[in-house]
């Protein structure tokens, strides 16, 4: 089972059933739960000929390893949407939009970032292997299916990947409280990547130095910074707004 991926909760399991049902080996559901939502999932699984096992809550808790599962857990193969950033860039025919997360290790933050990335039309999310969380069960649950639609690329050397993006004419915009310009001065209509650091320490020095431009999110209140998933949403939707306006 260690070589497989655990999907916990309705959103994660139904999204995988919708996008890659062949990758699911088995689904475990709570024996006593027979409501419409569970029946809908069972019907979907049966149509895809996926094995379903009714088990008790203790078994589900053991499978989910502490992740809230809502009475449903799936055992699935690891799924990779893209091998590297060039796989993504080579097929995109519009100005690319990427999200780079430097040192974001909280699975709840990553899940929320993936969910926002999917909603905002991001083509891929990039993170360094040594300073990031993988697509574990918590990320899958919080992402509400976005982990099956947005490529999440964990790279060995983030600065090198960023330089490769520059060579492909992707403009790198980092966010920091110390910048003079704000996000509304960024040209979001060109191919670009938003670069976000973790709360507290922010981006690492080399990451910030590799960016083409540094900007800040205007803060009118007393708090010093936003949660990284909220900050990502603010920046991505400003880009989305600009792109929609340019098409009108």
Coordinates of C-alpha atoms in Angstrom, one line a residue:
X1 CA 0.0 0.0 0.0
X2 CA 3.0 2.3 0.5
X3 CA 3.5 2.6 -3.2
X4 CA -0.1 3.9 -3.7
X5 CA -1.8 7.2 -2.9
X6 CA -4.6 7.6 -0.3
X7 CA -7.5 9.8 -1.4
X8 CA -9.8 10.8 1.5
X9 CA -13.1 12.6 1.3
X10 CA -15.8 12.9 -1.4
X11 CA -14.2 15.7 -3.4
X12 CA -10.9 13.9 -3.8
X13 CA -12.4 10.5 -4.6
X14 CA -15.1 11.8 -7.0
X15 CA -12.6 14.0 -8.9
X16 CA -10.3 11.0 -9.5
X17 CA -13.2 8.9 -10.6
X18 CA -14.1 11.6 -13.1
X19 CA -10.6 12.3 -14.4
X20 CA -8.7 9.0 -14.1
X21 CA -10.9 6.1 -12.9
X22 CA -8.5 3.5 -14.1
X23 CA -6.0 4.8 -11.5
X24 CA -8.2 3.8 -8.6
X25 CA -7.6 0.3 -7.2
X26 CA -10.2 0.2 -4.4
X27 CA -12.7 2.4 -2.6
X28 CA -13.7 1.9 1.0
X29 CA -16.9 3.4 2.3
X30 CA -18.5 3.5 5.8
X31 CA -20.9 0.6 6.2
X32 CA -23.7 2.6 7.9
X33 CA -23.7 5.6 5.5
X34 CA -26.4 5.2 2.9
X35 CA -27.3 8.8 2.1
X36 CA -27.8 10.3 -1.4
X37 CA -24.2 11.6 -1.6
X38 CA -22.7 8.2 -0.8
X39 CA -25.1 6.4 -3.2
X40 CA -24.1 8.8 -6.0
X41 CA -20.4 8.0 -5.4
X42 CA -21.2 4.3 -5.3
X43 CA -23.1 4.5 -8.6
X44 CA -20.2 6.4 -10.2
X45 CA -17.7 3.8 -9.0
X46 CA -19.9 0.9 -10.2
X47 CA -20.2 2.5 -13.7
X48 CA -16.4 2.7 -13.8
X49 CA -16.1 -0.9 -12.5
X50 CA -14.1 0.1 -9.4
X51 CA -14.1 -2.3 -6.5
X52 CA -16.0 -1.0 -3.4
X53 CA -15.7 -2.3 0.1
X54 CA -18.0 -1.4 3.0
X55 CA -15.9 -1.2 6.2
X56 CA -16.2 0.2 9.8
X57 CA -15.1 3.6 10.9
X58 CA -12.0 2.3 12.6
X59 CA -10.7 0.8 9.3
X60 CA -11.4 4.1 7.5
X61 CA -9.6 6.0 10.1
X62 CA -6.6 3.7 9.8
X63 CA -6.5 4.1 6.0
X64 CA -6.9 7.9 6.1
X65 CA -4.1 8.3 8.7
X66 CA -5.7 11.2 10.5
X67 CA -7.1 13.0 7.5
X68 CA -10.9 13.8 7.6
X69 CA -12.4 11.3 5.2
X70 CA -16.2 11.8 5.4
X71 CA -16.7 8.1 5.3
X72 CA -14.9 7.4 2.0
X73 CA -11.3 6.5 1.3
X74 CA -9.7 5.4 -2.0
X75 CA -6.5 3.6 -2.7
X76 CA -5.1 4.8 -6.1
X77 CA -2.0 4.9 -8.2
X78 CA 0.2 8.0 -8.1
X79 CA -0.8 10.2 -11.1
X80 CA 1.5 12.7 -12.8
X81 CA -0.1 15.3 -15.1
X82 CA 3.3 16.5 -16.4
X83 CA 6.9 15.4 -16.1
X84 CA 8.5 18.9 -16.3
X85 CA 7.6 22.5 -17.1
X86 CA 8.4 22.1 -20.8
X87 CA 5.7 19.5 -21.0
X88 CA 3.3 22.2 -20.0
X89 CA 4.7 25.1 -22.0
X90 CA 5.0 23.1 -25.2
X91 CA 1.2 22.6 -25.4
X92 CA -0.1 25.9 -24.1
X93 CA -1.3 28.2 -27.0
X94 CA -2.2 31.2 -24.9
X95 CA -0.1 33.4 -22.5
X96 CA 1.0 31.0 -19.8
X97 CA 0.1 31.5 -16.2
X98 CA 2.1 29.7 -13.5
X99 CA 2.2 29.7 -9.7
X100 CA 5.6 29.1 -8.0
X101 CA 5.5 28.3 -4.3
X102 CA 8.8 28.6 -2.5
X103 CA 9.0 26.8 0.9
X104 CA 5.3 26.2 1.3
X105 CA 5.2 23.1 3.5
X106 CA 1.7 23.2 5.0
X107 CA -0.6 20.7 3.2
X108 CA -3.7 22.9 3.9
X109 CA -2.0 25.9 2.2
X110 CA -0.9 23.8 -0.8
X111 CA -4.4 22.3 -1.2
X112 CA -6.0 25.7 -1.1
X113 CA -3.4 27.1 -3.6
X114 CA -4.1 24.2 -6.0
X115 CA -7.9 24.9 -5.7
X116 CA -7.4 28.6 -6.5
X117 CA -5.0 27.8 -9.3
X118 CA -7.5 25.5 -10.9
X119 CA -10.2 28.2 -10.6
X120 CA -8.0 31.0 -12.0
X121 CA -6.8 29.0 -15.0
X122 CA -3.2 28.4 -13.9
X123 CA -1.3 26.0 -16.2
X124 CA 0.9 24.5 -13.5
X125 CA 2.1 25.0 -9.9
X126 CA 5.8 24.6 -9.2
X127 CA 7.6 24.0 -5.9
X128 CA 11.1 22.9 -4.8
X129 CA 11.4 19.2 -3.8
X130 CA 13.4 19.9 -0.6
X131 CA 11.1 22.7 0.7
X132 CA 7.5 21.6 -0.2
X133 CA 4.8 19.1 0.7
X134 CA 3.9 16.4 -1.7
X135 CA 0.4 15.6 -2.9
X136 CA -0.6 13.7 0.3
X137 CA -4.2 12.9 1.4
X138 CA -4.7 16.2 3.2
X139 CA -3.6 18.2 0.1
X140 CA -5.9 16.1 -2.1
X141 CA -8.9 16.7 0.3
X142 CA -8.4 20.4 0.6
X143 CA -7.8 20.9 -3.1
X144 CA -11.3 19.5 -3.8
X145 CA -10.2 17.7 -7.0
X146 CA -7.8 20.4 -8.3
X147 CA -4.8 18.1 -7.7
X148 CA -6.2 16.0 -10.6
X149 CA -6.5 18.9 -13.0
X150 CA -3.5 21.3 -12.3
X151 CA 0.0 19.8 -12.8
X152 CA 2.1 20.1 -9.6
X153 CA 5.8 20.0 -10.4
X154 CA 8.3 19.5 -7.7
X155 CA 11.7 20.5 -9.0
X156 CA 15.2 19.7 -7.7
X157 CA 16.6 23.3 -8.3
X158 CA 14.0 26.0 -8.2
X159 CA 16.3 28.8 -9.3
X160 CA 17.4 26.8 -12.3
X161 CA 13.8 26.1 -13.2
X162 CA 13.0 29.8 -12.9
X163 CA 15.9 30.6 -15.3
X164 CA 14.5 28.1 -17.8
X165 CA 11.2 29.8 -17.6
X166 CA 12.9 33.1 -18.4
X167 CA 14.4 31.5 -21.5
X168 CA 10.9 30.6 -22.5
X169 CA 9.8 34.3 -22.2
X170 CA 7.9 33.8 -18.9
X171 CA 8.0 36.9 -16.8
X172 CA 8.7 36.1 -13.1
X173 CA 6.9 38.3 -10.5
X174 CA 7.7 37.8 -6.9
X175 CA 5.7 39.1 -3.9
X176 CA 7.3 40.8 -1.0
X177 CA 6.2 43.4 1.6
X178 CA 9.4 45.4 0.8
X179 CA 8.6 46.2 -2.8
X180 CA 7.7 49.7 -3.9
X181 CA 5.3 48.7 -6.8
X182 CA 2.1 46.9 -6.1
X183 CA 0.4 44.0 -7.9
X184 CA -1.9 46.4 -9.9
X185 CA 1.2 47.7 -11.8
X186 CA 2.0 44.2 -13.2
X187 CA 1.2 43.4 -16.8
X188 CA -0.7 40.2 -16.4
X189 CA -1.6 39.8 -20.1
X190 CA 1.9 38.4 -21.0
X191 CA 3.2 34.9 -20.1
X192 CA 4.1 35.1 -16.4
X193 CA 4.5 33.3 -13.1
X194 CA 3.6 34.5 -9.7
X195 CA 6.2 33.6 -7.1
X196 CA 5.0 33.3 -3.6
X197 CA 6.9 32.5 -0.4
X198 CA 5.7 30.9 2.8
X199 CA 4.3 33.1 5.6
X200 CA 6.9 34.4 7.9
X201 CA 10.2 34.0 6.0
X202 CA 8.7 34.6 2.6
X203 CA 10.8 33.8 -0.5
X204 CA 14.4 32.7 -0.1
X205 CA 17.0 35.2 -1.2
X206 CA 18.0 33.4 -4.4
X207 CA 14.4 33.0 -5.4
X208 CA 13.8 36.7 -4.9
X209 CA 16.9 37.6 -6.9
X210 CA 15.9 35.4 -9.8
X211 CA 12.6 37.2 -10.2
X212 CA 12.2 39.8 -12.9
X213 CA 10.1 42.0 -10.8
X214 CA 9.1 42.3 -7.1
X215 CA 5.7 43.7 -6.1
X216 CA 3.6 44.0 -2.9
X217 CA -0.1 43.4 -2.1
X218 CA -1.5 46.7 -0.8
X219 CA -2.5 46.2 2.9
X220 CA -4.9 48.8 4.3
X221 CA -5.4 47.2 7.7
X222 CA -3.3 46.4 10.7
X223 CA -2.2 42.8 9.7
X224 CA 1.3 42.6 8.2
X225 CA 0.6 39.8 5.6
X226 CA -1.9 37.5 4.1
X227 CA -2.0 33.7 4.2
X228 CA -0.1 32.3 1.2
X229 CA -3.2 30.8 -0.3
X230 CA -5.1 34.0 0.0
X231 CA -2.2 36.1 -1.3
X232 CA -2.0 33.7 -4.3
X233 CA -5.7 34.1 -5.0
X234 CA -5.5 37.9 -4.9
X235 CA -2.6 37.9 -7.4
X236 CA -4.0 35.2 -9.7
X237 CA -7.4 36.9 -10.0
X238 CA -5.8 40.3 -10.7
X239 CA -4.1 38.5 -13.6
X240 CA -7.4 36.9 -14.6
X241 CA -9.2 40.2 -14.5
X242 CA -6.6 41.8 -16.8
X243 CA -6.8 39.0 -19.3
X244 CA -10.6 39.1 -19.4
X245 CA -10.5 42.8 -19.9
X246 CA -8.0 42.5 -22.7
X247 CA -10.3 40.2 -24.6
X248 CA -13.3 42.6 -24.5

